[in-house]
């Protein structure tokens, strides 16, 4: 068993043909088993909570909606970081259930704000690969927005670029049906893998979110990255696609992206992901 655990670490790695077992491997396996076994109770007890990271409109300089992110508040272990459970749920297909749980939570939040007389901006939610290939995805989303009486344009759907690589024709049909219902579709993490600009046009995304990796190599001082980002923003705008830049960490990056014509930005320069109450206070104080 221990040899098998060690071998998993070098499978598929052509430059590494030998792996050695150590105790951390069995601990990793135990942790993975824990997060799998605990998911049903965590969903039933609503241990997963919505955190929001604000987006800023660079034209107005004001907040414009947010991205919803999941946090696990375990009753005995406290806050469990997404990195400890999201990859496990993606590997095991459980992420589909967590997606749908989060969609309902966000719709309930939007409904609450509307009932309070507020006019909320759109909140974006993640749609995993498991759900984008779910034949009932459109019906599930439509049922949720009807149940909570939410205009579909308030629930933006983020699809990672890797999710549409396997069957673009299927994703294209799904995106069209979602568009017909009034949803806006966002391509998440553009630039983190095998991005294909032509595919983005064919799939009719409304928004592209440029991965923070574009800013991690010295932007805006790095001239090559500056020119690359400028070219991509221009191309997307010519295609009628809005651009959100993630990972903005200082004012120089913000000013450069505004100069280049980015539409929205998000990042630690403005706010890390925060609880719903903190988000509401942040919006009121902004």
C-alpha positions as a Python dict, from the first residue, in 0.01 Angstrom:
ca = {
    (1, 'X'): (0, 0, 0),
    (2, 'X'): (279, 240, 84),
    (3, 'X'): (463, 161, -236),
    (4, 'X'): (141, 230, -428),
    (5, 'X'): (102, 570, -258),
    (6, 'X'): (462, 657, -344),
    (7, 'X'): (425, 542, -704),
    (8, 'X'): (127, 775, -756),
    (9, 'X'): (365, 1068, -709),
    (10, 'X'): (575, 989, -1013),
    (11, 'X'): (317, 845, -1255),
    (12, 'X'): (298, 1055, -1567),
    (13, 'X'): (618, 1245, -1480),
    (14, 'X'): (872, 1157, -1745),
    (15, 'X'): (1166, 1315, -1564),
    (16, 'X'): (1092, 1134, -1236),
    (17, 'X'): (1098, 753, -1235),
    (18, 'X'): (1158, 690, -864),
    (19, 'X'): (952, 800, -564),
    (20, 'X'): (1003, 735, -194),
    (21, 'X'): (727, 684, 60),
    (22, 'X'): (703, 916, 357),
    (23, 'X'): (445, 963, 633),
    (24, 'X'): (296, 1274, 474),
    (25, 'X'): (153, 1058, 195),
    (26, 'X'): (-65, 855, 430),
    (27, 'X'): (-169, 1177, 603),
    (28, 'X'): (-271, 1325, 267),
    (29, 'X'): (-478, 1014, 199),
    (30, 'X'): (-646, 1039, 541),
    (31, 'X'): (-724, 1407, 482),
    (32, 'X'): (-874, 1330, 142),
    (33, 'X'): (-1090, 1056, 292),
    (34, 'X'): (-1205, 1294, 564),
    (35, 'X'): (-1324, 1565, 323),
    (36, 'X'): (-1506, 1303, 111),
    (37, 'X'): (-1677, 1139, 409),
    (38, 'X'): (-1775, 1475, 562),
    (39, 'X'): (-1935, 1634, 256),
    (40, 'X'): (-2293, 1509, 309),
    (41, 'X'): (-2308, 1635, 666),
    (42, 'X'): (-2137, 1960, 568),
    (43, 'X'): (-2401, 2031, 303),
    (44, 'X'): (-2690, 1929, 531),
    (45, 'X'): (-2563, 2151, 813),
    (46, 'X'): (-2473, 2435, 574),
    (47, 'X'): (-2111, 2439, 688),
    (48, 'X'): (-2011, 2569, 344),
    (49, 'X'): (-2055, 2945, 335),
    (50, 'X'): (-2041, 3213, 66),
    (51, 'X'): (-1750, 3456, 62),
    (52, 'X'): (-1748, 3745, -186),
    (53, 'X'): (-1459, 3917, -362),
    (54, 'X'): (-1565, 4257, -499),
    (55, 'X'): (-1514, 4362, -860),
    (56, 'X'): (-1439, 4725, -949),
    (57, 'X'): (-1563, 4902, -1262),
    (58, 'X'): (-1260, 5091, -1395),
    (59, 'X'): (-1473, 5344, -1582),
    (60, 'X'): (-1679, 5455, -1281),
    (61, 'X'): (-1423, 5360, -1017),
    (62, 'X'): (-1704, 5202, -815),
    (63, 'X'): (-1776, 4843, -704),
    (64, 'X'): (-1972, 4634, -950),
    (65, 'X'): (-2079, 4299, -809),
    (66, 'X'): (-1852, 4023, -687),
    (67, 'X'): (-1735, 3668, -736),
    (68, 'X'): (-1882, 3411, -497),
    (69, 'X'): (-1625, 3176, -345),
    (70, 'X'): (-1684, 2884, -108),
    (71, 'X'): (-1538, 2854, 241),
    (72, 'X'): (-1582, 2556, 473),
    (73, 'X'): (-1650, 2645, 837),
    (74, 'X'): (-1611, 2308, 1009),
    (75, 'X'): (-1760, 2290, 1362),
    (76, 'X'): (-1444, 2140, 1517),
    (77, 'X'): (-1166, 2203, 1265),
    (78, 'X'): (-1255, 2565, 1198),
    (79, 'X'): (-1193, 2719, 857),
    (80, 'X'): (-1082, 2459, 600),
    (81, 'X'): (-907, 2621, 304),
    (82, 'X'): (-1057, 2559, -43),
    (83, 'X'): (-726, 2410, -158),
    (84, 'X'): (-783, 2124, 88),
    (85, 'X'): (-1122, 2017, -48),
    (86, 'X'): (-1193, 2167, -393),
    (87, 'X'): (-931, 1954, -580),
    (88, 'X'): (-1056, 1640, -400),
    (89, 'X'): (-1417, 1714, -494),
    (90, 'X'): (-1316, 1783, -853),
    (91, 'X'): (-1138, 1449, -878),
    (92, 'X'): (-1434, 1262, -730),
    (93, 'X'): (-1719, 1445, -907),
    (94, 'X'): (-1855, 1581, -577),
    (95, 'X'): (-1787, 1936, -699),
    (96, 'X'): (-2112, 1920, -897),
    (97, 'X'): (-2317, 1906, -576),
    (98, 'X'): (-2114, 2184, -416),
    (99, 'X'): (-2167, 2404, -724),
    (100, 'X'): (-2544, 2367, -700),
    (101, 'X'): (-2537, 2431, -324),
    (102, 'X'): (-2349, 2758, -390),
    (103, 'X'): (-2587, 2865, -668),
    (104, 'X'): (-2878, 2834, -426),
    (105, 'X'): (-2693, 3021, -152),
    (106, 'X'): (-2609, 3309, -386),
    (107, 'X'): (-2965, 3327, -522),
    (108, 'X'): (-3099, 3333, -165),
    (109, 'X'): (-2860, 3619, -89),
    (110, 'X'): (-2966, 3814, -399),
    (111, 'X'): (-3332, 3757, -308),
    (112, 'X'): (-3264, 3887, 44),
    (113, 'X'): (-3101, 4204, -89),
    (114, 'X'): (-3388, 4263, -335),
    (115, 'X'): (-3645, 4215, -57),
    (116, 'X'): (-3456, 4475, 148),
    (117, 'X'): (-3507, 4725, -133),
    (118, 'X'): (-3151, 4712, -262),
    (119, 'X'): (-3054, 4694, -628),
    (120, 'X'): (-2772, 4438, -628),
    (121, 'X'): (-2513, 4412, -902),
    (122, 'X'): (-2444, 4068, -1054),
    (123, 'X'): (-2274, 3798, -853),
    (124, 'X'): (-2072, 3542, -1048),
    (125, 'X'): (-2065, 3174, -952),
    (126, 'X'): (-1846, 2891, -1071),
    (127, 'X'): (-1971, 2615, -1300),
    (128, 'X'): (-1739, 2314, -1278),
    (129, 'X'): (-1655, 2074, -1557),
    (130, 'X'): (-1889, 1819, -1395),
    (131, 'X'): (-2184, 2056, -1428),
    (132, 'X'): (-2104, 2199, -1771),
    (133, 'X'): (-2135, 1842, -1902),
    (134, 'X'): (-2446, 1771, -1696),
    (135, 'X'): (-2731, 1727, -1949),
    (136, 'X'): (-2973, 1884, -1698),
    (137, 'X'): (-2762, 2195, -1626),
    (138, 'X'): (-2991, 2445, -1801),
    (139, 'X'): (-3303, 2304, -1634),
    (140, 'X'): (-3134, 2307, -1291),
    (141, 'X'): (-3028, 2672, -1321),
    (142, 'X'): (-3364, 2778, -1460),
    (143, 'X'): (-3545, 2605, -1173),
    (144, 'X'): (-3325, 2780, -915),
    (145, 'X'): (-3375, 3133, -1051),
    (146, 'X'): (-3751, 3073, -1077),
    (147, 'X'): (-3761, 2940, -721),
    (148, 'X'): (-3582, 3246, -583),
    (149, 'X'): (-3738, 3489, -833),
    (150, 'X'): (-3398, 3613, -947),
    (151, 'X'): (-3344, 3786, -1286),
    (152, 'X'): (-3092, 3562, -1468),
    (153, 'X'): (-2866, 3857, -1548),
    (154, 'X'): (-2788, 3885, -1174),
    (155, 'X'): (-2634, 3536, -1164),
    (156, 'X'): (-2328, 3533, -1391),
    (157, 'X'): (-2182, 3191, -1471),
    (158, 'X'): (-1805, 3139, -1469),
    (159, 'X'): (-1670, 2846, -1672),
    (160, 'X'): (-1299, 2761, -1656),
    (161, 'X'): (-1122, 2735, -1989),
    (162, 'X'): (-1038, 2367, -1927),
    (163, 'X'): (-1408, 2280, -1896),
    (164, 'X'): (-1485, 2332, -2264),
    (165, 'X'): (-1177, 2163, -2415),
    (166, 'X'): (-1328, 1814, -2439),
    (167, 'X'): (-1653, 1875, -2628),
    (168, 'X'): (-1681, 2229, -2761),
    (169, 'X'): (-1996, 2158, -2962),
    (170, 'X'): (-2180, 2042, -2648),
    (171, 'X'): (-2062, 2347, -2452),
    (172, 'X'): (-2163, 2571, -2742),
    (173, 'X'): (-2518, 2434, -2734),
    (174, 'X'): (-2534, 2472, -2355),
    (175, 'X'): (-2407, 2831, -2366),
    (176, 'X'): (-2665, 2919, -2632),
    (177, 'X'): (-2949, 2777, -2421),
    (178, 'X'): (-2825, 2967, -2116),
    (179, 'X'): (-2802, 3286, -2323),
    (180, 'X'): (-3159, 3232, -2439),
    (181, 'X'): (-3266, 3233, -2072),
    (182, 'X'): (-3080, 3559, -2008),
    (183, 'X'): (-2764, 3437, -1830),
    (184, 'X'): (-2427, 3599, -1891),
    (185, 'X'): (-2141, 3355, -1943),
    (186, 'X'): (-1787, 3428, -1827),
    (187, 'X'): (-1471, 3243, -1921),
    (188, 'X'): (-1269, 3206, -1602),
    (189, 'X'): (-889, 3174, -1571),
    (190, 'X'): (-811, 3271, -1932),
    (191, 'X'): (-437, 3221, -1980),
    (192, 'X'): (-393, 2956, -1711),
    (193, 'X'): (-384, 2669, -1962),
    (194, 'X'): (-441, 2617, -2333),
    (195, 'X'): (-640, 2929, -2413),
    (196, 'X'): (-792, 2949, -2758),
    (197, 'X'): (-918, 3291, -2867),
    (198, 'X'): (-1102, 3145, -3165),
    (199, 'X'): (-1290, 2906, -2936),
    (200, 'X'): (-1389, 3197, -2711),
    (201, 'X'): (-1549, 3372, -3010),
    (202, 'X'): (-1724, 3055, -3126),
    (203, 'X'): (-1861, 2983, -2779),
    (204, 'X'): (-1996, 3339, -2749),
    (205, 'X'): (-1867, 3423, -2403),
    (206, 'X'): (-1988, 3760, -2271),
    (207, 'X'): (-1691, 3817, -2043),
    (208, 'X'): (-1333, 3689, -2024),
    (209, 'X'): (-1153, 3684, -1689),
    (210, 'X'): (-779, 3712, -1744),
    (211, 'X'): (-584, 3498, -1500),
    (212, 'X'): (-364, 3668, -1242),
    (213, 'X'): (-59, 3502, -1404),
    (214, 'X'): (-64, 3783, -1660),
    (215, 'X'): (23, 4027, -1379),
    (216, 'X'): (265, 3809, -1184),
    (217, 'X'): (575, 3873, -1394),
    (218, 'X'): (638, 4239, -1325),
    (219, 'X'): (337, 4401, -1492),
    (220, 'X'): (324, 4688, -1584),
    (221, 'X'): (705, 4724, -1604),
    (222, 'X'): (743, 4406, -1810),
    (223, 'X'): (696, 4546, -2162),
    (224, 'X'): (615, 4212, -2325),
    (225, 'X'): (336, 4138, -2079),
    (226, 'X'): (210, 4495, -2113),
    (227, 'X'): (189, 4463, -2492),
    (228, 'X'): (32, 4115, -2464),
    (229, 'X'): (-240, 4230, -2224),
    (230, 'X'): (-311, 4538, -2437),
    (231, 'X'): (-346, 4322, -2749),
    (232, 'X'): (-578, 4073, -2578),
    (233, 'X'): (-803, 4346, -2436),
    (234, 'X'): (-829, 4507, -2780),
    (235, 'X'): (-911, 4174, -2946),
    (236, 'X'): (-1178, 4086, -2690),
    (237, 'X'): (-1337, 4430, -2715),
    (238, 'X'): (-1345, 4401, -3094),
    (239, 'X'): (-1532, 4072, -3043),
    (240, 'X'): (-1782, 4243, -2812),
    (241, 'X'): (-1644, 4070, -2502),
    (242, 'X'): (-1584, 4249, -2172),
    (243, 'X'): (-1258, 4192, -1982),
    (244, 'X'): (-1207, 4133, -1610),
    (245, 'X'): (-848, 4122, -1480),
    (246, 'X'): (-783, 3915, -1168),
    (247, 'X'): (-504, 3942, -913),
    (248, 'X'): (-462, 4320, -903),
    (249, 'X'): (-239, 4395, -606),
    (250, 'X'): (-127, 4759, -632),
    (251, 'X'): (-229, 5096, -768),
    (252, 'X'): (20, 5093, -1057),
    (253, 'X'): (-136, 4772, -1190),
    (254, 'X'): (-484, 4922, -1153),
    (255, 'X'): (-385, 5242, -1336),
    (256, 'X'): (-214, 5051, -1616),
    (257, 'X'): (-515, 4824, -1669),
    (258, 'X'): (-745, 5127, -1675),
    (259, 'X'): (-519, 5284, -1937),
    (260, 'X'): (-532, 4964, -2143),
    (261, 'X'): (-913, 4961, -2135),
    (262, 'X'): (-992, 4671, -1899),
    (263, 'X'): (-1355, 4683, -1789),
    (264, 'X'): (-1343, 4532, -1439),
    (265, 'X'): (-1073, 4428, -1197),
    (266, 'X'): (-1059, 4229, -876),
    (267, 'X'): (-778, 4154, -638),
    (268, 'X'): (-624, 4215, -298),
    (269, 'X'): (-555, 4582, -382),
    (270, 'X'): (-925, 4638, -318),
    (271, 'X'): (-1031, 4342, -110),
    (272, 'X'): (-963, 3977, -41),
    (273, 'X'): (-1269, 3746, -41),
    (274, 'X'): (-1478, 3841, 263),
    (275, 'X'): (-1790, 3724, 442),
    (276, 'X'): (-2129, 3850, 324),
    (277, 'X'): (-2157, 4089, 622),
    (278, 'X'): (-1808, 4229, 562),
    (279, 'X'): (-1889, 4269, 192),
    (280, 'X'): (-2207, 4464, 270),
    (281, 'X'): (-2015, 4690, 510),
    (282, 'X'): (-1738, 4738, 252),
    (283, 'X'): (-1989, 4837, -17),
    (284, 'X'): (-2163, 5085, 213),
    (285, 'X'): (-1834, 5242, 320),
    (286, 'X'): (-1679, 5257, -28),
}
